[in-house]
mmCIF file of C-alpha atoms in Angstrom:
data_model
loop_
_atom_site.group_PDB
_atom_site.id
_atom_site.type_symbol
_atom_site.label_atom_id
_atom_site.label_comp_id
_atom_site.label_asym_id
_atom_site.label_seq_id
_atom_site.Cartn_x
_atom_site.Cartn_y
_atom_site.Cartn_z
ATOM 1 C CA MET A 894 124.104 168.379 109.108
ATOM 2 C CA LYS A 895 125.940 165.245 110.299
ATOM 3 C CA GLN A 896 124.356 162.722 112.636
ATOM 4 C CA PHE A 897 126.468 160.876 115.145
ATOM 5 C CA ILE A 898 125.772 157.487 116.699
ATOM 6 C CA ARG A 899 125.759 157.656 120.452
ATOM 7 C CA PRO A 900 128.426 155.521 122.179
ATOM 8 C CA SER A 901 125.780 154.142 124.572
ATOM 9 C CA LEU A 902 123.764 152.840 121.608
ATOM 10 C CA VAL A 903 126.836 151.130 120.133
ATOM 11 C CA LEU A 904 127.607 149.495 123.506
ATOM 12 C CA ALA A 905 124.013 148.270 123.850
ATOM 13 C CA LEU A 906 124.157 146.722 120.364
ATOM 14 C CA VAL A 907 127.476 144.990 121.115
ATOM 15 C CA ILE A 908 126.083 143.508 124.357
ATOM 16 C CA LEU A 909 122.928 142.322 122.582
ATOM 17 C CA LEU A 910 124.944 140.681 119.800
ATOM 18 C CA ALA A 911 127.264 138.953 122.307
ATOM 19 C CA GLY A 912 124.247 137.566 124.160
ATOM 20 C CA ILE A 913 122.732 136.200 120.953
ATOM 21 C CA LEU A 914 126.021 134.526 119.983
ATOM 22 C CA LEU A 915 126.456 132.916 123.416
ATOM 23 C CA THR A 916 122.908 131.592 123.369
ATOM 24 C CA ALA A 917 123.409 130.127 119.895
ATOM 25 C CA CYS A 918 126.537 128.308 121.085
ATOM 26 C CA GLY A 919 124.581 126.458 123.767
ATOM 27 C CA GLY A 920 126.326 128.018 126.759
ATOM 28 C CA SER A 921 127.824 124.754 128.107
ATOM 29 C CA SER A 922 131.194 123.465 127.011
ATOM 30 C CA ALA A 923 130.822 120.141 128.858
ATOM 31 C CA PRO A 924 130.822 117.130 126.523
ATOM 32 C CA THR A 925 127.784 115.016 125.670
ATOM 33 C CA THR A 926 129.837 111.885 124.924
ATOM 34 C CA MET A 927 131.728 109.708 127.370
ATOM 35 C CA SER A 928 134.050 106.903 126.321
ATOM 36 C CA VAL A 929 134.559 104.081 128.811
ATOM 37 C CA SER A 930 137.069 101.282 128.460
ATOM 38 C CA MET A 931 136.621 98.399 130.899
ATOM 39 C CA GLU A 932 139.393 95.934 131.563
ATOM 40 C CA ASP A 933 140.130 93.398 134.256
ATOM 41 C CA ILE A 934 139.727 95.185 136.728
ATOM 42 C CA LYS A 935 139.646 98.917 135.930
ATOM 43 C CA PHE A 936 137.897 101.718 134.108
ATOM 44 C CA THR A 937 139.883 103.885 131.704
ATOM 45 C CA PRO A 938 139.612 106.753 132.292
ATOM 46 C CA THR A 939 138.338 106.805 135.871
ATOM 47 C CA GLU A 940 136.730 110.236 135.593
ATOM 48 C CA TRP A 941 134.273 111.667 133.050
ATOM 49 C CA THR A 942 132.781 115.150 132.672
ATOM 50 C CA VAL A 943 129.375 115.646 131.028
ATOM 51 C CA ALA A 944 126.829 118.414 130.512
ATOM 52 C CA ALA A 945 124.011 118.614 133.073
ATOM 53 C CA GLY A 946 120.595 117.516 131.813
ATOM 54 C CA LYS A 947 121.844 116.654 128.313
ATOM 55 C CA GLU A 948 121.504 113.380 126.444
ATOM 56 C CA ILE A 949 124.819 111.564 126.826
ATOM 57 C CA THR A 950 126.194 109.005 124.397
ATOM 58 C CA ALA A 951 128.141 106.397 126.366
ATOM 59 C CA GLU A 952 130.636 104.531 124.190
ATOM 60 C CA LEU A 953 131.353 101.373 126.205
ATOM 61 C CA ALA A 954 134.183 98.965 125.339
ATOM 62 C CA ASN A 955 134.887 95.871 127.435
ATOM 63 C CA LYS A 956 138.443 94.895 126.572
ATOM 64 C CA GLY A 957 138.657 92.365 129.380
ATOM 65 C CA GLN A 958 138.030 88.679 129.875
ATOM 66 C CA LEU A 959 135.144 89.241 132.319
ATOM 67 C CA GLN A 960 131.687 90.789 132.035
ATOM 68 C CA HIS A 961 131.580 94.375 133.336
ATOM 69 C CA GLU A 962 128.890 96.817 134.307
ATOM 70 C CA ILE A 963 128.992 100.580 134.597
ATOM 71 C CA VAL A 964 126.764 101.858 137.409
ATOM 72 C CA ILE A 965 126.257 105.578 138.085
ATOM 73 C CA PHE A 966 124.856 106.349 141.511
ATOM 74 C CA LYS A 967 122.474 109.185 142.324
ATOM 75 C CA LYS A 968 124.078 112.327 143.740
ATOM 76 C CA GLY A 969 125.165 111.844 147.339
ATOM 77 C CA GLU A 970 124.825 108.043 147.181
ATOM 78 C CA GLN A 971 127.725 105.604 147.562
ATOM 79 C CA VAL A 972 128.078 101.885 146.990
ATOM 80 C CA THR A 973 127.887 99.616 150.034
ATOM 81 C CA LEU A 974 130.128 96.583 150.112
ATOM 82 C CA PRO A 975 129.413 94.138 148.756
ATOM 83 C CA PHE A 976 127.439 95.658 145.881
ATOM 84 C CA ASP A 977 124.046 93.955 146.010
ATOM 85 C CA ASP A 978 120.284 94.471 146.100
ATOM 86 C CA ASP A 979 120.438 97.197 148.782
ATOM 87 C CA ASP A 980 122.301 99.384 146.252
ATOM 88 C CA GLU A 981 119.577 99.146 143.575
ATOM 89 C CA PRO A 982 117.468 102.130 144.824
ATOM 90 C CA LYS A 983 120.608 104.318 144.759
ATOM 91 C CA ILE A 984 121.344 103.740 141.054
ATOM 92 C CA TYR A 985 120.887 106.589 138.571
ATOM 93 C CA TRP A 986 121.855 104.609 135.413
ATOM 94 C CA GLU A 987 123.593 101.348 134.519
ATOM 95 C CA ALA A 988 124.665 99.234 131.539
ATOM 96 C CA GLU A 989 126.319 95.820 131.167
ATOM 97 C CA VAL A 990 128.892 94.852 128.555
ATOM 98 C CA ASP A 991 129.954 91.258 127.914
ATOM 99 C CA ALA A 992 133.643 90.340 127.749
ATOM 100 C CA GLY A 993 135.285 91.470 124.516
ATOM 101 C CA GLN A 994 132.191 93.399 123.394
ATOM 102 C CA SER A 995 131.442 97.069 122.738
ATOM 103 C CA LYS A 996 128.189 98.981 122.606
ATOM 104 C CA THR A 997 126.790 102.474 122.605
ATOM 105 C CA GLU A 998 124.078 103.461 125.071
ATOM 106 C CA LYS A 999 122.326 106.774 125.693
ATOM 107 C CA PHE A 1000 121.154 108.321 128.943
ATOM 108 C CA THR A 1001 120.197 111.744 130.210
ATOM 109 C CA ALA A 1002 122.797 113.230 132.544
ATOM 110 C CA PRO A 1003 121.598 114.345 135.955
ATOM 111 C CA ALA A 1004 120.274 117.904 135.946
ATOM 112 C CA GLU A 1005 122.087 118.740 139.182
ATOM 113 C CA PRO A 1006 125.791 119.584 138.764
ATOM 114 C CA GLY A 1007 128.214 117.757 141.032
ATOM 115 C CA GLU A 1008 130.117 114.516 141.439
ATOM 116 C CA TYR A 1009 128.534 111.074 141.095
ATOM 117 C CA GLN A 1010 130.142 107.761 142.048
ATOM 118 C CA VAL A 1011 130.644 105.205 139.257
ATOM 119 C CA VAL A 1012 131.357 101.518 139.938
ATOM 120 C CA CYS A 1013 131.360 98.145 138.250
ATOM 121 C CA GLY A 1014 128.386 96.234 139.645
ATOM 122 C CA ILE A 1015 129.799 92.751 138.995
ATOM 123 C CA ALA A 1016 130.490 90.825 142.218
ATOM 124 C CA GLY A 1017 133.957 91.550 143.587
ATOM 125 C CA HIS A 1018 134.860 94.274 141.069
ATOM 126 C CA VAL A 1019 134.181 97.241 143.406
ATOM 127 C CA GLU A 1020 136.265 95.567 146.109
ATOM 128 C CA ALA A 1021 139.063 95.172 143.553
ATOM 129 C CA GLY A 1022 138.997 98.956 142.914
ATOM 130 C CA MET A 1023 136.807 99.319 139.823
ATOM 131 C CA ILE A 1024 135.518 102.752 140.834
ATOM 132 C CA GLY A 1025 135.268 106.048 138.972
ATOM 133 C CA LYS A 1026 133.640 109.478 139.102
ATOM 134 C CA LEU A 1027 131.143 111.281 136.865
ATOM 135 C CA ILE A 1028 131.399 115.085 137.023
ATOM 136 C CA VAL A 1029 128.279 116.882 135.891
ATOM 137 C CA LYS A 1030 128.660 120.547 134.873
#
């Protein structure tokens, strides 16, 4: 007497295996590293995508002749001109890099997906167009 495997059982096993594999892969394909080059007066690139709620490694390189600062605002917040003390409560994360220097910093990306404004907080740099965008997925 031959026994046959039911097609519904095979399908259930395939779905279970696919779920296990997707969970093991982490589910999110958004990066956990962002590279930022700062020059006088621009960010390169001007847009970064990161994984929501994950620890992010920010590789910061100031290739310019001036000090620069990367400032990420909280979701829904925007810089007011000029950038000054009234902007401080709106800041999610920030780091300064001296002229000609590089450093690596870590921060936890916002848990809420969306777009976040990024600026250079050094006086006059926002007005000169040193603005970017962080996309959280």
